[in-house]
PDB file of C-alpha atoms in Angstrom:
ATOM      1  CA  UNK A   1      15.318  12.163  -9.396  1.00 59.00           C
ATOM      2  CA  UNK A   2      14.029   8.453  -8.593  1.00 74.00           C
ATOM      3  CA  UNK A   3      15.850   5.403  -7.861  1.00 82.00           C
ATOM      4  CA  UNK A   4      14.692   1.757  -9.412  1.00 92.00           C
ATOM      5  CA  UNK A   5      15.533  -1.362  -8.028  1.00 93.00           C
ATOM      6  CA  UNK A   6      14.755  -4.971  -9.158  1.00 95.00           C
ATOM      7  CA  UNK A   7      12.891  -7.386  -6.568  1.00 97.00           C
ATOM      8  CA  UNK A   8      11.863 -10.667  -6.076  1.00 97.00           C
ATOM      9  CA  UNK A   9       8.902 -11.124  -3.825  1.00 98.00           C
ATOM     10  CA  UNK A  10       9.536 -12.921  -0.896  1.00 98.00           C
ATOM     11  CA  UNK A  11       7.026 -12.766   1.435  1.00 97.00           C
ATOM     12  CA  UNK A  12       3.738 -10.295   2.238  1.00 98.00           C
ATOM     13  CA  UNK A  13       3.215  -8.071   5.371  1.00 97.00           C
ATOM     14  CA  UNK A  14       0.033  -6.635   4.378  1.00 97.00           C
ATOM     15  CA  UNK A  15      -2.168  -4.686   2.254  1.00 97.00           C
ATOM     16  CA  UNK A  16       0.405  -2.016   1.975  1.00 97.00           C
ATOM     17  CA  UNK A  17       3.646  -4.057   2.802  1.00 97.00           C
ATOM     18  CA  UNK A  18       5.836  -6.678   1.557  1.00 98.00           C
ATOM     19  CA  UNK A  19       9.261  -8.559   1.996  1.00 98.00           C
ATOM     20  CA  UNK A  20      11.239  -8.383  -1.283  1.00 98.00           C
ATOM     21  CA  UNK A  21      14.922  -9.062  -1.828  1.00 98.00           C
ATOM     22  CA  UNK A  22      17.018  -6.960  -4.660  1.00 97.00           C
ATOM     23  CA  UNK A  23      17.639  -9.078  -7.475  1.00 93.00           C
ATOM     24  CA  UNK A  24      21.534  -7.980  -7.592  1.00 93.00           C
ATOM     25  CA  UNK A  25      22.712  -8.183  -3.773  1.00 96.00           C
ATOM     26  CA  UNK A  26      20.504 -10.529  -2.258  1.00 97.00           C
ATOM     27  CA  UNK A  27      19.334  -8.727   0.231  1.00 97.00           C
ATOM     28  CA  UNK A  28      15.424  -8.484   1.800  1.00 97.00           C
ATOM     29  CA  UNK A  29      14.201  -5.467   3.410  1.00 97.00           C
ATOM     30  CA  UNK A  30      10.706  -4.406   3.667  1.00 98.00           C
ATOM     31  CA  UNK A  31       8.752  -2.218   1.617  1.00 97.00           C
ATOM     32  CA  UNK A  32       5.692   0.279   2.124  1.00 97.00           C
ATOM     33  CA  UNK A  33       3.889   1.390  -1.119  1.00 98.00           C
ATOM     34  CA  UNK A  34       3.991   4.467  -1.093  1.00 96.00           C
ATOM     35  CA  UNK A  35       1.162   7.203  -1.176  1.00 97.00           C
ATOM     36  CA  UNK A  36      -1.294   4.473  -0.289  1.00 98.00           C
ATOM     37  CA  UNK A  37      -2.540   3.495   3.262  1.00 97.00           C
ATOM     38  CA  UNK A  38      -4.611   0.281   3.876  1.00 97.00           C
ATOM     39  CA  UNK A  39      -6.837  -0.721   7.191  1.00 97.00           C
ATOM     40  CA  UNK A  40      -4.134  -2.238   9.610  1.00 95.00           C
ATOM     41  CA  UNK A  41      -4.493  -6.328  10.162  1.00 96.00           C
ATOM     42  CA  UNK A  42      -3.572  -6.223  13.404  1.00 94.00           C
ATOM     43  CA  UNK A  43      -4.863  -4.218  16.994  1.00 93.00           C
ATOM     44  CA  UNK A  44      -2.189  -1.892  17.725  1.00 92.00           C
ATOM     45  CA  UNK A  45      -2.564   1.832  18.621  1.00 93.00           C
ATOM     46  CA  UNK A  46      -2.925   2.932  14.620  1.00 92.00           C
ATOM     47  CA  UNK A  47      -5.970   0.946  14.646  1.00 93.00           C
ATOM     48  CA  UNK A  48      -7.433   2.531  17.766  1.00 94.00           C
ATOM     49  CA  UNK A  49      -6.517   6.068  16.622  1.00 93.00           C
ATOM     50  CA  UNK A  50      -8.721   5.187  13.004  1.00 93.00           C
ATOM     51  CA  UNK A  51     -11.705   3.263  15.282  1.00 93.00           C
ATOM     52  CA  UNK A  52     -11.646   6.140  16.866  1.00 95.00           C
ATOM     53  CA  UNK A  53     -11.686   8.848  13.908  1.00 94.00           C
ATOM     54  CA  UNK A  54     -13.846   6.865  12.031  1.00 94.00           C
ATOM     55  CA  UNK A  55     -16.241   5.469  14.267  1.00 95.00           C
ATOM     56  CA  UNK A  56     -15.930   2.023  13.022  1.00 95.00           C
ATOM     57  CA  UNK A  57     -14.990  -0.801  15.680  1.00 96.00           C
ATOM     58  CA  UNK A  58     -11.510  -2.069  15.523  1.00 96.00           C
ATOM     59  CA  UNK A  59     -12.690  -5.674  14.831  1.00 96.00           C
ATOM     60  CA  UNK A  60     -14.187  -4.637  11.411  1.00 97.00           C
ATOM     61  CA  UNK A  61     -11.486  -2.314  10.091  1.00 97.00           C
ATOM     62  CA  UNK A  62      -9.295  -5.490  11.026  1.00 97.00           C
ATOM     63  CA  UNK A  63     -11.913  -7.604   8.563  1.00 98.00           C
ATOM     64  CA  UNK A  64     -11.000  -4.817   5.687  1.00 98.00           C
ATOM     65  CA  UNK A  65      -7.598  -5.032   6.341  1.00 98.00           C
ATOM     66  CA  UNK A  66      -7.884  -8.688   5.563  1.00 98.00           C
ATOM     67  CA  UNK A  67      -9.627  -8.027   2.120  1.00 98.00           C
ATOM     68  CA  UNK A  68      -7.024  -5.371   1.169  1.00 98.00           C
ATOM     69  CA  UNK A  69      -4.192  -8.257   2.092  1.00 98.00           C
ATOM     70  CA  UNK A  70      -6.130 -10.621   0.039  1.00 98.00           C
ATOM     71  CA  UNK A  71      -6.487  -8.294  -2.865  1.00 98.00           C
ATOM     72  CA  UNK A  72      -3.013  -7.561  -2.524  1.00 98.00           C
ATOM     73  CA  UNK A  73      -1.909 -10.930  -2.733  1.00 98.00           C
ATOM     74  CA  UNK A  74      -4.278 -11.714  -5.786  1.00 98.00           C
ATOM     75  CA  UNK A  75      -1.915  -9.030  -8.121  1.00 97.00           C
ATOM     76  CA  UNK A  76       1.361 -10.164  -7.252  1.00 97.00           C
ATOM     77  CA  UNK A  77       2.918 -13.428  -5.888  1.00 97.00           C
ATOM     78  CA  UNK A  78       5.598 -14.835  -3.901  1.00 98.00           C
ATOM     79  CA  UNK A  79       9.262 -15.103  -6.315  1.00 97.00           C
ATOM     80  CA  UNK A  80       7.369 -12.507  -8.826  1.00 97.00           C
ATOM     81  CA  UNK A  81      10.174 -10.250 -10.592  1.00 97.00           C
ATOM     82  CA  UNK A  82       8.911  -6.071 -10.288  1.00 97.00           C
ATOM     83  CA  UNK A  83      11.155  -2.920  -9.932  1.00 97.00           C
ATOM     84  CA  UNK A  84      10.524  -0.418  -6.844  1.00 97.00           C
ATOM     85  CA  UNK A  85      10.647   3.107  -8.249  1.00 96.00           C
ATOM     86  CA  UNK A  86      11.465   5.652  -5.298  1.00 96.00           C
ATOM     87  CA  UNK A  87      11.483   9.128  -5.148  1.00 93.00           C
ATOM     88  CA  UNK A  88      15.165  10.302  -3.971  1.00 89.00           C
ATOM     89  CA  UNK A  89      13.385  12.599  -0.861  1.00 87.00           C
ATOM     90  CA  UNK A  90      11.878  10.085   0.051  1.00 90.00           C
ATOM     91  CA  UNK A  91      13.572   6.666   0.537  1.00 94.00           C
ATOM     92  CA  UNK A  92      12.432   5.390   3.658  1.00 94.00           C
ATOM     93  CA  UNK A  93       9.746   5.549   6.294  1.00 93.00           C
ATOM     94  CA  UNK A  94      10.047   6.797  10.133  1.00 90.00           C
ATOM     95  CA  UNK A  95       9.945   2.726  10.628  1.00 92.00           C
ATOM     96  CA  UNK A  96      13.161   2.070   8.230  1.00 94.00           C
ATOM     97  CA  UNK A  97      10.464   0.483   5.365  1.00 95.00           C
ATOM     98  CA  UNK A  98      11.770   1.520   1.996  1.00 96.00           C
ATOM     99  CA  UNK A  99       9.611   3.459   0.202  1.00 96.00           C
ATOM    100  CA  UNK A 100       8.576   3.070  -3.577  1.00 96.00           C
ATOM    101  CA  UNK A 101       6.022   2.558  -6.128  1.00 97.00           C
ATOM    102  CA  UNK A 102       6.025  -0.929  -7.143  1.00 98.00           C
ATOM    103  CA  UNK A 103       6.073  -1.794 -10.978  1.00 97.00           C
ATOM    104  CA  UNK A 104       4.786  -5.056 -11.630  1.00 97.00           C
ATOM    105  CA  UNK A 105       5.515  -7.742 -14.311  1.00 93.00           C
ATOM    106  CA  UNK A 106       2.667  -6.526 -16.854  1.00 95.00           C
ATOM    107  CA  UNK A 107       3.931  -2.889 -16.504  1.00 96.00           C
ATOM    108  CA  UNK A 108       0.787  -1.475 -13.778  1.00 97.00           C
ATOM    109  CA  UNK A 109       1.445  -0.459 -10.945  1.00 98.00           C
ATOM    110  CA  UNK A 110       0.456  -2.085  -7.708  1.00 98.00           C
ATOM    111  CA  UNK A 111      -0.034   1.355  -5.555  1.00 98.00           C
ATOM    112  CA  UNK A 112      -1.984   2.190  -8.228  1.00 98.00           C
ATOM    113  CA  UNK A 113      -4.151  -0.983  -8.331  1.00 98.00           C
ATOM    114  CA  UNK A 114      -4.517  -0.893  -4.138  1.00 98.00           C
ATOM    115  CA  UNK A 115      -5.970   2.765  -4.725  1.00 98.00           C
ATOM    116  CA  UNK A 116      -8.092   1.973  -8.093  1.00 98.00           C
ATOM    117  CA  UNK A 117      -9.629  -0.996  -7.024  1.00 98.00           C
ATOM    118  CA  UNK A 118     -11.192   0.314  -3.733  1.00 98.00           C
ATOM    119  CA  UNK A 119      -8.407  -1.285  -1.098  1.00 98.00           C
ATOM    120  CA  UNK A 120      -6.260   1.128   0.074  1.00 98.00           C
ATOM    121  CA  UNK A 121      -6.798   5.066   0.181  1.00 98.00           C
ATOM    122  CA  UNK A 122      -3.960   7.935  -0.341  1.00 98.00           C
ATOM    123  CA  UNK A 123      -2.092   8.351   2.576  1.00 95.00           C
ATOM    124  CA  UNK A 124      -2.694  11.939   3.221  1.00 87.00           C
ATOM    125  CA  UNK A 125       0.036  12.567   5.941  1.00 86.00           C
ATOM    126  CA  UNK A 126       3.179  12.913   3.311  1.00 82.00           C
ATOM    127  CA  UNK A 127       3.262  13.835  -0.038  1.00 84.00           C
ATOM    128  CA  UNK A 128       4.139  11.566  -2.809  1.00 91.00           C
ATOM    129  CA  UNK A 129       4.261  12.785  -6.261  1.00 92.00           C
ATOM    130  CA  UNK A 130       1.279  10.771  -7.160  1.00 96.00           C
ATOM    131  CA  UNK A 131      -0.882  11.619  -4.241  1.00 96.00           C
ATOM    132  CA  UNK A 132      -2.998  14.286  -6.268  1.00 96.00           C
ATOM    133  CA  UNK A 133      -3.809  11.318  -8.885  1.00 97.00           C
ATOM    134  CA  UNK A 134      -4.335   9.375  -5.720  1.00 98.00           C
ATOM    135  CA  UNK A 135      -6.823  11.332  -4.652  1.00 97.00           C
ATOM    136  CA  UNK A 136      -8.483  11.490  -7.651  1.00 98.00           C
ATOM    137  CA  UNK A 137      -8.654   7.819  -7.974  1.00 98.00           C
ATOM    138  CA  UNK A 138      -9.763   7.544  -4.566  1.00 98.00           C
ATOM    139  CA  UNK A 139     -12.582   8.738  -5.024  1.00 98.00           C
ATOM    140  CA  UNK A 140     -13.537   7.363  -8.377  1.00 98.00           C
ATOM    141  CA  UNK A 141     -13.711   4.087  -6.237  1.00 98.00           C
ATOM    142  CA  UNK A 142     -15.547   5.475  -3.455  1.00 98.00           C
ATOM    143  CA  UNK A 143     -18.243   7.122  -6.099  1.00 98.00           C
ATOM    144  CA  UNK A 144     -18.294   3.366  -8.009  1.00 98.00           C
ATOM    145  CA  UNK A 145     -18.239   1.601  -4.059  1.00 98.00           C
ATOM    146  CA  UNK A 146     -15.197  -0.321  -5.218  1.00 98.00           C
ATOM    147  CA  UNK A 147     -13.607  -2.739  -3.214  1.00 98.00           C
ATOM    148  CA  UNK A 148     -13.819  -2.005   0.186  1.00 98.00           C
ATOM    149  CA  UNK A 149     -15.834   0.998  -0.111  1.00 98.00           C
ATOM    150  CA  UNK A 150     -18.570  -1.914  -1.341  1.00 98.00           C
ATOM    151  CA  UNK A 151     -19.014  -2.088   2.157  1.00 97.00           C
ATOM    152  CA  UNK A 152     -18.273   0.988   4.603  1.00 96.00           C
ATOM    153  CA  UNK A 153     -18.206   5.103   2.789  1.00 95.00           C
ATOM    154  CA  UNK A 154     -14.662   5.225   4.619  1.00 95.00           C
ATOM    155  CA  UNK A 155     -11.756   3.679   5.903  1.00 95.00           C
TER     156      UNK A 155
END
């Protein structure tokens, strides 16, 4: 069972995050697109857990996080019209960020794009019903050194 809303884009968080407000009551609340997992932007203790796991200094995975935002921003812009699709078991994160795939304009779908293109990577830690295909696309992009994997073999 899935739930679809319609946004407007109001503002962007990240390369996995945005501020959108529902099209019918007005109201903005953040969302996390889900299944996907891009380098954090800022130093906080996730990004000292992955400079850690990955062995790559905190500055740099802040640099990627950067390109992912950019690349995020480049598919979708601010007051763009899209529908969040969310899987009922899943609404929201342990932060309060609703959850959802986000369907853009032209019909693709921007998790999809994040993953695809090289700037975000399946976020292994919950399942999503896509995650399997998320995988999969993963690492088509790593194999082709999309995106971000242009430049480091992991992130």
């Amino acid at each position: 069972m899935t739930r679809n809303i319609i946004l407007k884009i109001k503002r962007f968080v990240d390369g996995d995050g945005l501020i959108a407000e529902d099209f019918i009551t007005k109201k903005q609340f953040e969302i996390r697109l889900y299944g996907i997992d891009a380098p954090e932007m800022t130093y906080c203790n996730k990004i000292k857990k992955d400079e850690k796991e990955l062995h790559i200094p905190a500055a740099f995975l802040i640099k990627l996080g950067y390109m992912s935002f950019e690349f995020l921003k480049s598919n979708i812009s601010i007051g763009d019209k899209c529908t969040l699709i969310q899987e009922e078991n899943n609404l929201q994160d342990k932060y309060g960020r609703s959850l959802g795939y986000l369907i853009l304009n032209d019909g693709r779908v921007l998790n999809e794009i994040m993953i695809k293109e090289g700037y975000a990577k399946p976020y292994n830690d919950v399942f999503c019903e896509m995650l399997p295909m998320y995988q999969e696309w993963n690492l088509e992009a790593k194999i082709e050194s999309k995106g971000l994997y242009s430049i480091v073999n992991k992130f």
